[in-house]
mmCIF file of C-alpha atoms in Angstrom:
data_model
loop_
_atom_site.group_PDB
_atom_site.id
_atom_site.type_symbol
_atom_site.label_atom_id
_atom_site.label_comp_id
_atom_site.label_asym_id
_atom_site.label_seq_id
_atom_site.Cartn_x
_atom_site.Cartn_y
_atom_site.Cartn_z
ATOM 1 C CA MET A 1 104.398 61.019 95.278
ATOM 2 C CA ILE A 2 100.718 61.948 95.491
ATOM 3 C CA ILE A 3 98.542 63.014 92.564
ATOM 4 C CA VAL A 4 94.867 63.945 92.681
ATOM 5 C CA ASN A 5 93.129 63.348 89.362
ATOM 6 C CA PHE A 6 89.800 64.719 88.208
ATOM 7 C CA GLN A 7 88.943 64.573 84.505
ATOM 8 C CA GLY A 8 92.655 64.608 83.690
ATOM 9 C CA SER A 9 92.701 62.385 80.619
ATOM 10 C CA ARG A 10 94.644 64.994 78.603
ATOM 11 C CA PHE A 11 97.510 65.032 81.086
ATOM 12 C CA ILE A 12 97.641 62.068 83.458
ATOM 13 C CA ARG A 13 99.565 59.638 81.240
ATOM 14 C CA ASP A 14 102.368 62.132 80.527
ATOM 15 C CA CYS A 15 102.423 63.089 84.202
ATOM 16 C CA LEU A 16 102.856 59.499 85.368
ATOM 17 C CA ARG A 17 105.478 58.660 82.770
ATOM 18 C CA SER A 18 107.558 61.697 83.698
ATOM 19 C CA ILE A 19 107.371 60.744 87.391
ATOM 20 C CA LEU A 20 108.316 57.124 86.780
ATOM 21 C CA SER A 21 111.470 58.261 84.946
ATOM 22 C CA SER A 22 112.736 60.059 88.073
ATOM 23 C CA ASP A 23 116.299 59.375 89.203
ATOM 24 C CA TYR A 24 115.135 59.282 92.835
ATOM 25 C CA PRO A 25 116.160 55.855 94.181
ATOM 26 C CA SER A 26 112.940 54.624 95.814
ATOM 27 C CA PHE A 27 109.387 55.946 95.748
ATOM 28 C CA GLU A 28 105.709 55.041 95.418
ATOM 29 C CA VAL A 29 103.087 56.894 93.379
ATOM 30 C CA LEU A 30 99.636 57.227 94.951
ATOM 31 C CA VAL A 31 96.967 58.496 92.561
ATOM 32 C CA VAL A 32 93.563 59.473 93.941
ATOM 33 C CA ASP A 33 90.861 59.660 91.283
ATOM 34 C CA ASN A 34 87.954 61.898 92.270
ATOM 35 C CA ALA A 35 85.191 60.067 90.360
ATOM 36 C CA SER A 36 86.431 61.038 86.888
ATOM 37 C CA THR A 37 84.142 60.191 83.971
ATOM 38 C CA ASP A 38 86.532 60.985 81.103
ATOM 39 C CA GLY A 39 88.420 57.680 81.059
ATOM 40 C CA SER A 40 91.415 59.032 82.969
ATOM 41 C CA ALA A 41 91.008 56.485 85.803
ATOM 42 C CA GLU A 42 91.284 53.703 83.230
ATOM 43 C CA LEU A 43 94.439 55.295 81.821
ATOM 44 C CA ILE A 44 95.921 55.266 85.337
ATOM 45 C CA GLU A 45 95.083 51.587 85.721
ATOM 46 C CA GLU A 46 96.894 50.860 82.455
ATOM 47 C CA GLU A 47 100.025 52.490 83.862
ATOM 48 C CA LEU A 48 99.509 50.605 87.129
ATOM 49 C CA GLU A 49 99.687 47.301 85.257
ATOM 50 C CA LYS A 50 103.044 48.348 83.776
ATOM 51 C CA ASP A 51 104.649 49.565 87.018
ATOM 52 C CA PRO A 52 103.938 48.218 90.533
ATOM 53 C CA ARG A 53 104.996 51.554 92.072
ATOM 54 C CA VAL A 54 101.685 53.078 90.962
ATOM 55 C CA ILE A 55 98.708 52.687 93.337
ATOM 56 C CA ILE A 56 95.249 54.049 92.536
ATOM 57 C CA ILE A 57 92.506 55.038 94.976
ATOM 58 C CA ARG A 58 89.136 55.493 93.254
ATOM 59 C CA ASN A 59 86.586 57.681 95.005
ATOM 60 C CA ARG A 60 82.913 57.285 94.187
ATOM 61 C CA VAL A 61 82.355 61.041 94.453
ATOM 62 C CA ASN A 62 84.562 64.096 94.047
ATOM 63 C CA VAL A 63 85.732 64.757 97.615
ATOM 64 C CA GLY A 64 87.853 67.760 96.660
ATOM 65 C CA PHE A 65 91.566 68.391 96.323
ATOM 66 C CA ALA A 66 92.363 68.687 100.031
ATOM 67 C CA LYS A 67 90.593 65.535 101.248
ATOM 68 C CA ALA A 68 91.882 63.436 98.349
ATOM 69 C CA ASN A 69 95.486 64.422 99.104
ATOM 70 C CA ASN A 70 94.943 63.583 102.769
ATOM 71 C CA GLN A 71 93.563 60.161 101.819
ATOM 72 C CA ALA A 72 96.799 59.279 100.085
ATOM 73 C CA ALA A 73 99.038 60.846 102.729
ATOM 74 C CA LYS A 74 97.465 58.707 105.450
ATOM 75 C CA ILE A 75 98.429 55.450 103.716
ATOM 76 C CA SER A 76 101.768 56.626 102.339
ATOM 77 C CA ARG A 77 104.936 54.940 103.597
ATOM 78 C CA GLY A 78 107.633 57.485 102.760
ATOM 79 C CA GLU A 79 109.102 60.149 105.016
ATOM 80 C CA LEU A 80 108.597 62.793 102.307
ATOM 81 C CA LEU A 81 105.400 63.632 100.423
ATOM 82 C CA LEU A 82 105.613 65.175 96.953
ATOM 83 C CA PHE A 83 102.205 66.586 95.952
ATOM 84 C CA LEU A 84 101.740 67.044 92.212
ATOM 85 C CA ASN A 85 98.838 68.190 90.067
ATOM 86 C CA ALA A 86 97.761 65.781 87.361
ATOM 87 C CA ASP A 87 98.603 68.394 84.702
ATOM 88 C CA THR A 88 102.309 68.550 85.602
ATOM 89 C CA ARG A 89 105.424 66.961 84.142
ATOM 90 C CA THR A 90 108.611 66.568 86.125
ATOM 91 C CA ASP A 91 112.154 66.411 84.867
ATOM 92 C CA GLY A 92 114.250 63.435 85.917
ATOM 93 C CA SER A 93 116.007 65.151 88.824
ATOM 94 C CA SER A 94 113.344 67.370 90.404
ATOM 95 C CA MET A 95 112.302 64.909 93.135
ATOM 96 C CA ARG A 96 115.917 64.316 94.142
ATOM 97 C CA ARG A 97 116.752 68.027 94.263
ATOM 98 C CA LEU A 98 113.685 68.832 96.364
ATOM 99 C CA ALA A 99 114.423 65.985 98.768
ATOM 100 C CA GLU A 100 118.033 67.173 99.117
ATOM 101 C CA ALA A 101 116.791 70.641 100.074
ATOM 102 C CA LEU A 102 114.537 69.259 102.815
ATOM 103 C CA ARG A 103 117.273 67.039 104.216
ATOM 104 C CA SER A 104 119.830 69.826 104.264
ATOM 105 C CA ASP A 105 118.284 71.507 107.328
ATOM 106 C CA ASP A 106 115.922 70.230 110.025
ATOM 107 C CA ARG A 107 114.111 73.573 109.996
ATOM 108 C CA ILE A 108 113.034 73.208 106.352
ATOM 109 C CA ALA A 109 109.665 71.425 106.176
ATOM 110 C CA VAL A 110 108.403 72.381 102.688
ATOM 111 C CA ALA A 111 109.988 73.128 99.316
ATOM 112 C CA GLN A 112 108.722 74.135 95.895
ATOM 113 C CA PRO A 113 110.411 73.754 92.504
ATOM 114 C CA LYS A 114 110.451 76.336 89.757
ATOM 115 C CA LEU A 115 107.124 75.873 87.975
ATOM 116 C CA LEU A 116 107.158 76.624 84.250
ATOM 117 C CA LEU A 117 104.137 76.642 81.962
ATOM 118 C CA ILE A 118 103.992 73.650 79.640
ATOM 119 C CA ASP A 119 104.726 74.171 75.940
ATOM 120 C CA THR A 120 105.546 77.880 75.957
ATOM 121 C CA ASP A 121 108.272 79.303 73.719
ATOM 122 C CA PRO A 122 110.129 81.088 75.170
ATOM 123 C CA PRO A 123 109.555 79.350 78.520
ATOM 124 C CA ARG A 124 107.253 81.274 80.838
ATOM 125 C CA ILE A 125 106.953 81.095 84.614
ATOM 126 C CA ASP A 126 103.909 79.680 86.367
ATOM 127 C CA SER A 127 105.256 80.217 89.902
ATOM 128 C CA THR A 128 108.486 80.634 91.818
ATOM 129 C CA GLY A 129 106.640 80.597 95.132
ATOM 130 C CA ASP A 130 103.350 81.878 96.465
ATOM 131 C CA LEU A 131 103.328 85.253 98.205
ATOM 132 C CA MET A 132 100.600 86.596 100.492
ATOM 133 C CA ASP A 133 99.902 89.938 102.108
ATOM 134 C CA PRO A 134 98.563 90.313 105.687
ATOM 135 C CA TYR A 135 94.956 90.368 104.443
ATOM 136 C CA GLY A 136 94.949 87.022 102.648
ATOM 137 C CA ASN A 137 95.597 88.252 99.102
ATOM 138 C CA GLY A 138 97.873 85.688 97.504
ATOM 139 C CA TYR A 139 99.592 85.599 94.152
ATOM 140 C CA ARG A 140 102.273 83.687 92.291
ATOM 141 C CA ARG A 141 105.715 85.234 92.130
ATOM 142 C CA GLY A 142 106.878 85.673 88.548
ATOM 143 C CA VAL A 143 103.684 84.397 86.934
ATOM 144 C CA GLY A 144 103.617 84.966 83.171
ATOM 145 C CA LEU A 145 107.176 86.306 82.938
ATOM 146 C CA VAL A 146 109.618 84.879 80.424
ATOM 147 C CA ASP A 147 112.043 82.663 82.320
ATOM 148 C CA ARG A 148 115.445 84.315 81.925
ATOM 149 C CA GLY A 149 116.920 82.803 85.070
ATOM 150 C CA GLN A 150 115.958 85.856 87.132
ATOM 151 C CA PHE A 151 114.803 83.600 90.005
ATOM 152 C CA ASP A 152 117.626 81.062 89.741
ATOM 153 C CA ASP A 153 120.250 82.638 91.987
ATOM 154 C CA LYS A 154 119.681 80.707 95.188
ATOM 155 C CA VAL A 155 117.459 78.550 97.349
ATOM 156 C CA GLU A 156 115.356 81.142 99.161
ATOM 157 C CA GLU A 157 112.499 81.630 101.585
ATOM 158 C CA ILE A 158 108.928 81.943 100.284
ATOM 159 C CA PHE A 159 105.718 82.393 102.241
ATOM 160 C CA SER A 160 104.029 79.353 100.729
ATOM 161 C CA ALA A 161 104.713 76.572 98.275
ATOM 162 C CA ARG A 162 102.272 76.091 95.422
ATOM 163 C CA GLY A 163 100.142 72.961 95.700
ATOM 164 C CA ALA A 164 100.697 72.112 92.024
ATOM 165 C CA ALA A 165 104.164 70.852 93.032
ATOM 166 C CA MET A 166 105.321 70.887 96.636
ATOM 167 C CA ILE A 167 107.285 68.503 98.852
ATOM 168 C CA VAL A 168 106.558 68.229 102.578
ATOM 169 C CA LYS A 169 108.058 66.243 105.423
ATOM 170 C CA ARG A 170 105.356 63.720 106.275
ATOM 171 C CA ASP A 171 105.693 63.978 110.060
ATOM 172 C CA ILE A 172 105.235 67.772 109.930
ATOM 173 C CA PHE A 173 102.309 67.429 107.525
ATOM 174 C CA ILE A 174 100.532 65.094 109.935
ATOM 175 C CA ARG A 175 101.486 67.158 113.002
ATOM 176 C CA VAL A 176 99.911 70.396 111.733
ATOM 177 C CA GLY A 177 96.679 68.669 110.712
ATOM 178 C CA MET A 178 97.245 68.020 106.981
ATOM 179 C CA PHE A 179 95.201 69.944 104.402
ATOM 180 C CA ASP A 180 92.009 71.450 105.795
ATOM 181 C CA GLU A 181 89.304 69.283 104.220
ATOM 182 C CA ASP A 182 86.748 72.107 104.434
ATOM 183 C CA PHE A 183 88.892 73.847 101.803
ATOM 184 C CA PHE A 184 87.362 71.880 98.925
ATOM 185 C CA LEU A 185 89.706 73.687 96.561
ATOM 186 C CA TYR A 186 91.768 76.902 96.526
ATOM 187 C CA LEU A 187 94.130 78.208 99.220
ATOM 188 C CA GLU A 188 94.531 74.830 100.925
ATOM 189 C CA ASP A 189 98.249 75.026 100.131
ATOM 190 C CA VAL A 190 98.635 78.546 101.580
ATOM 191 C CA ASP A 191 96.683 77.590 104.701
ATOM 192 C CA LEU A 192 98.855 74.501 105.217
ATOM 193 C CA CYS A 193 102.077 76.474 104.802
ATOM 194 C CA TRP A 194 100.835 79.161 107.201
ATOM 195 C CA ARG A 195 100.315 76.484 109.862
ATOM 196 C CA ILE A 196 103.728 75.001 109.130
ATOM 197 C CA ARG A 197 105.238 78.457 109.624
ATOM 198 C CA LEU A 198 103.324 78.785 112.898
ATOM 199 C CA ALA A 199 105.013 75.529 113.929
ATOM 200 C CA GLY A 200 108.342 77.312 113.508
ATOM 201 C CA LYS A 201 109.399 75.658 110.264
ATOM 202 C CA SER A 202 110.850 77.066 107.055
ATOM 203 C CA ILE A 203 109.588 76.936 103.433
ATOM 204 C CA LYS A 204 111.965 77.190 100.502
ATOM 205 C CA TYR A 205 111.998 77.730 96.745
ATOM 206 C CA VAL A 206 114.464 75.426 94.962
ATOM 207 C CA PRO A 207 115.220 76.806 91.472
ATOM 208 C CA LYS A 208 117.294 73.851 90.240
ATOM 209 C CA ALA A 209 114.257 71.594 90.587
ATOM 210 C CA VAL A 210 111.937 72.202 87.631
ATOM 211 C CA VAL A 211 108.346 71.058 87.081
ATOM 212 C CA PHE A 212 106.180 71.959 84.082
ATOM 213 C CA HIS A 213 102.528 72.856 84.695
ATOM 214 C CA ALA A 214 99.631 73.284 82.284
ATOM 215 C CA GLY A 215 97.727 75.522 84.703
ATOM 216 C CA ALA A 216 94.050 76.436 84.793
ATOM 217 C CA GLY A 217 92.084 76.501 81.583
ATOM 218 C CA SER A 218 89.284 78.896 80.785
ATOM 219 C CA ARG A 219 86.320 78.992 83.148
ATOM 220 C CA ASP A 220 82.710 79.472 82.233
ATOM 221 C CA GLN A 221 80.480 81.787 84.260
ATOM 222 C CA THR A 222 79.192 79.090 86.613
ATOM 223 C CA MET A 223 82.657 77.719 87.281
ATOM 224 C CA LEU A 224 84.022 81.182 88.034
ATOM 225 C CA ALA A 225 81.241 81.914 90.521
ATOM 226 C CA GLN A 226 81.862 78.555 92.236
ATOM 227 C CA ALA A 227 85.572 79.323 92.392
ATOM 228 C CA TRP A 228 84.922 82.759 93.907
ATOM 229 C CA PHE A 229 82.687 81.169 96.557
ATOM 230 C CA HIS A 230 85.546 78.885 97.636
ATOM 231 C CA VAL A 231 88.116 81.695 97.555
ATOM 232 C CA VAL A 232 86.035 83.969 99.804
ATOM 233 C CA LYS A 233 85.104 81.077 102.107
ATOM 234 C CA ASN A 234 88.682 79.919 102.480
ATOM 235 C CA GLN A 235 90.259 83.367 102.825
ATOM 236 C CA LEU A 236 88.062 84.170 105.805
ATOM 237 C CA ALA A 237 88.459 80.760 107.461
ATOM 238 C CA MET A 238 92.236 80.880 106.998
ATOM 239 C CA ILE A 239 92.506 84.304 108.652
ATOM 240 C CA VAL A 240 90.252 83.336 111.572
ATOM 241 C CA LYS A 241 92.207 80.133 112.229
ATOM 242 C CA ASN A 242 95.756 81.383 111.953
ATOM 243 C CA TYR A 243 95.989 84.888 113.413
ATOM 244 C CA SER A 244 96.352 85.538 117.139
ATOM 245 C CA TRP A 245 93.537 87.368 118.894
ATOM 246 C CA ARG A 246 95.710 90.477 118.989
ATOM 247 C CA HIS A 247 95.975 90.773 115.204
ATOM 248 C CA LEU A 248 92.761 89.070 114.078
ATOM 249 C CA PRO A 249 90.431 92.153 114.141
ATOM 250 C CA LYS A 250 92.778 94.210 111.960
ATOM 251 C CA ALA A 251 93.244 91.333 109.510
ATOM 252 C CA LEU A 252 89.490 90.760 109.171
ATOM 253 C CA LEU A 253 88.838 94.482 108.740
ATOM 254 C CA GLY A 254 91.467 94.593 105.999
ATOM 255 C CA ARG A 255 89.965 91.504 104.346
ATOM 256 C CA PHE A 256 86.479 93.038 104.173
ATOM 257 C CA LEU A 257 87.963 96.292 102.868
ATOM 258 C CA CYS A 258 89.522 94.225 100.075
ATOM 259 C CA TYR A 259 86.094 92.811 99.214
ATOM 260 C CA ALA A 260 84.708 96.351 99.092
ATOM 261 C CA ILE A 261 87.461 97.410 96.668
ATOM 262 C CA ILE A 262 86.796 94.355 94.496
ATOM 263 C CA ALA A 263 83.066 95.204 94.457
ATOM 264 C CA ILE A 264 83.884 98.698 93.182
ATOM 265 C CA TYR A 265 86.591 97.708 90.717
ATOM 266 C CA TYR A 266 85.153 94.503 89.249
ATOM 267 C CA PRO A 267 82.467 96.223 87.137
ATOM 268 C CA ILE A 268 85.227 98.343 85.556
ATOM 269 C CA VAL A 269 87.239 95.236 84.731
ATOM 270 C CA LEU A 270 84.124 93.507 83.413
ATOM 271 C CA SER A 271 83.412 96.352 81.007
ATOM 272 C CA LYS A 272 87.026 96.314 79.792
ATOM 273 C CA THR A 273 87.094 92.559 79.152
ATOM 274 C CA ARG A 274 83.569 91.865 77.922
ATOM 275 C CA GLY A 275 83.751 89.899 74.700
ATOM 276 C CA ARG A 276 87.449 89.180 75.087
ATOM 277 C CA ARG A 277 88.405 85.517 75.495
ATOM 278 C CA GLY A 278 91.369 84.298 77.465
ATOM 279 C CA ASN A 279 92.480 83.581 80.988
ATOM 280 C CA VAL A 280 93.595 87.104 81.868
ATOM 281 C CA GLY A 281 93.127 87.039 85.602
ATOM 282 C CA PHE A 282 91.159 85.280 88.276
ATOM 283 C CA LEU A 283 88.267 87.741 88.222
ATOM 284 C CA THR A 284 88.400 88.943 84.628
ATOM 285 C CA GLU A 285 86.249 86.293 82.919
ATOM 286 C CA PRO A 286 82.888 87.761 81.860
ATOM 287 C CA ALA A 287 80.828 86.522 84.823
ATOM 288 C CA PRO A 288 77.723 88.575 85.657
ATOM 289 C CA ILE A 289 78.002 90.747 88.756
ATOM 290 C CA PRO A 290 74.957 89.179 90.507
ATOM 291 C CA GLN A 291 76.539 85.705 90.278
ATOM 292 C CA MET A 292 79.772 86.966 91.805
ATOM 293 C CA VAL A 293 77.943 88.839 94.578
ATOM 294 C CA ARG A 294 75.912 85.740 95.464
ATOM 295 C CA ALA A 295 79.091 83.653 95.491
ATOM 296 C CA ALA A 296 80.889 86.073 97.809
ATOM 297 C CA LEU A 297 77.915 86.307 100.177
ATOM 298 C CA GLY A 298 77.678 82.522 100.116
ATOM 299 C CA GLY A 299 81.320 82.234 101.190
ATOM 300 C CA MET A 300 80.721 84.666 104.054
ATOM 301 C CA LEU A 301 77.543 82.858 105.144
ATOM 302 C CA TRP A 302 79.385 79.524 105.128
ATOM 303 C CA ASN A 303 81.842 80.942 107.652
ATOM 304 C CA LEU A 304 79.041 82.070 109.954
ATOM 305 C CA LYS A 305 77.447 78.616 109.847
ATOM 306 C CA ALA A 306 80.807 76.872 110.357
ATOM 307 C CA LEU A 307 82.040 79.192 113.104
ATOM 308 C CA ARG A 308 82.050 76.492 115.790
ATOM 309 C CA GLN A 309 84.166 74.045 113.783
ATOM 310 C CA THR A 310 86.486 76.839 112.619
ATOM 311 C CA PHE A 311 87.060 77.942 116.217
ATOM 312 C CA SER A 312 87.734 74.346 117.198
ATOM 313 C CA LYS A 313 90.482 74.193 114.575
ATOM 314 C CA ARG A 314 91.730 77.595 115.663
ATOM 315 C CA SER A 315 92.027 76.430 119.274
ATOM 316 C CA ARG A 316 94.299 73.544 118.273
ATOM 317 C CA ILE A 317 96.404 75.754 115.988
ATOM 318 C CA GLN A 318 96.904 78.455 118.613
ATOM 319 C CA THR A 319 97.515 76.150 121.606
ATOM 320 C CA VAL A 320 99.186 73.056 120.140
ATOM 321 C CA ILE A 321 100.811 74.011 116.828
ATOM 322 C CA ARG A 322 101.892 77.626 117.325
ATOM 323 C CA ARG A 323 105.586 78.149 118.054
ATOM 324 C CA ALA A 324 106.130 81.354 116.070
ATOM 325 C CA SER A 325 104.622 84.797 116.680
ATOM 326 C CA ASP A 326 102.494 86.733 114.197
ATOM 327 C CA GLU A 327 105.368 89.207 113.950
ATOM 328 C CA ALA A 328 107.709 86.401 112.835
ATOM 329 C CA ILE A 329 105.178 85.142 110.274
ATOM 330 C CA SER A 330 104.553 88.687 109.054
ATOM 331 C CA SER A 331 108.204 89.072 108.089
ATOM 332 C CA TYR A 332 107.561 86.612 105.226
ATOM 333 C CA MET A 333 104.400 88.345 104.003
ATOM 334 C CA GLU A 334 104.296 90.774 101.099
ATOM 335 C CA LYS A 335 103.801 94.333 102.366
ATOM 336 C CA ARG A 336 104.724 96.465 99.360
ATOM 337 C CA ASP A 337 101.763 98.335 97.858
ATOM 338 C CA PRO A 338 98.896 96.051 98.999
ATOM 339 C CA LEU A 339 96.324 97.934 96.882
ATOM 340 C CA ALA A 340 98.329 97.296 93.702
ATOM 341 C CA ASN A 341 98.723 93.639 94.665
ATOM 342 C CA LEU A 342 94.961 93.296 95.092
ATOM 343 C CA LEU A 343 94.154 95.030 91.803
ATOM 344 C CA ARG A 344 96.782 92.940 90.017
ATOM 345 C CA GLN A 345 94.798 89.818 90.934
ATOM 346 C CA ILE A 346 91.659 91.305 89.442
ATOM 347 C CA ASP A 347 93.201 92.812 86.312
ATOM 348 C CA PRO A 348 96.875 91.971 85.778
ATOM 349 C CA THR A 349 96.770 93.645 82.336
ATOM 350 C CA SER A 350 96.752 97.005 84.118
ATOM 351 C CA PHE A 351 100.328 96.438 85.330
ATOM 352 C CA THR A 352 103.612 95.959 83.549
#
C-alpha cells in the first residue's frame, strides 16, 4: 500500500490504523511524506515503531503527488499496488476484495472501491468511478448522492479509477510509464488509466470494497488559481499524449471550446456564489477572474514550452504502449450531453 502525505496530521494516524487492521494476509505500507511541517511525519514514525510493515520516505521538498507515488512504487515488493490518499480510511476487507477483482481476470489491470465521504449521515458518495468525455472533462460518478446502494449491483467497467483509492497491477503500472511526474497534481490518475486502456487493459469498479474519504477542503483564492493552472496544463498534455494523430485536432479544438465556454460562464457563477462559503464546485470559490485567466494562460504556456518532452512521451505511448484504438477507448467515455457535463463541473448547484 502506498500513501502520499502532505500536511495530513488530521488524518494520517486513522488512515494507517485502518490499513493495518486489513484482513489481507501479507502487505507492506510505504508512506511518502512530502516535506510536511505539521507534525504528521512524526506521527507516521510513531506508527512505524509499533508496526514493522510501515516504511516512511521523507522528502526534503514537496515533489508532488505523482512523483511521490512513483518513488514508493519503484521500491515496492508486491505484485499489486494500492494507492491511498492520506485522508482515507479503509474497512477491513477492502484490500482483499480489490485484489480478488484484479486476480479474477488477466485483462483487469486497475480497480476502484466505492468511495464514501467520511462522517456523513446518511452516507454520501465521493466516487463510484471517474468518467471523462472526449474533450478531457472529467467528473466523479455519483458524487454527493446519498448512498442507497444504487451503484452496488455489479463489478463494472469505468473509464478511470480515482487516485484517492485505486489498486493497480505493478507490472502494468511500470510498463505504461507510471504516473506522469509533470502532472504535479490533478488528473494524474485519469492520464494513467487512459494509458492503461491504450495498453488494452480493463478498469473496474468494485462496489463491495469500501473506502471512506474526507475529500478536498475549502480553497482560498491563491490555491484555486494554482489548482486551475495544473488542471489546464494537465488536460492539454493528456490529450496531446494519448490521442492518435487522426483524432487529436478535433479533441484539441473541443478542449479550447470548453475553455471558451468556461470563460463566458464563470463570471455568472462567480456572481451567484459571491459571499457564499462552501465547496460547491471546482470553479465556484470566489476567485477573481484575472487570477483564473492568468492561471489558464499559464497552463497553456507551460504546454508550449514543454512541447518537446510531451511529444517524446507521446511517441512512446503511441508506438510502444498502444494496443487499443481510439474508437475502442471512446466506447468508455461519457458522450451524453457534454455541455451539461462541463457546466456541472463549474456549477453543480444548477443541476438536480
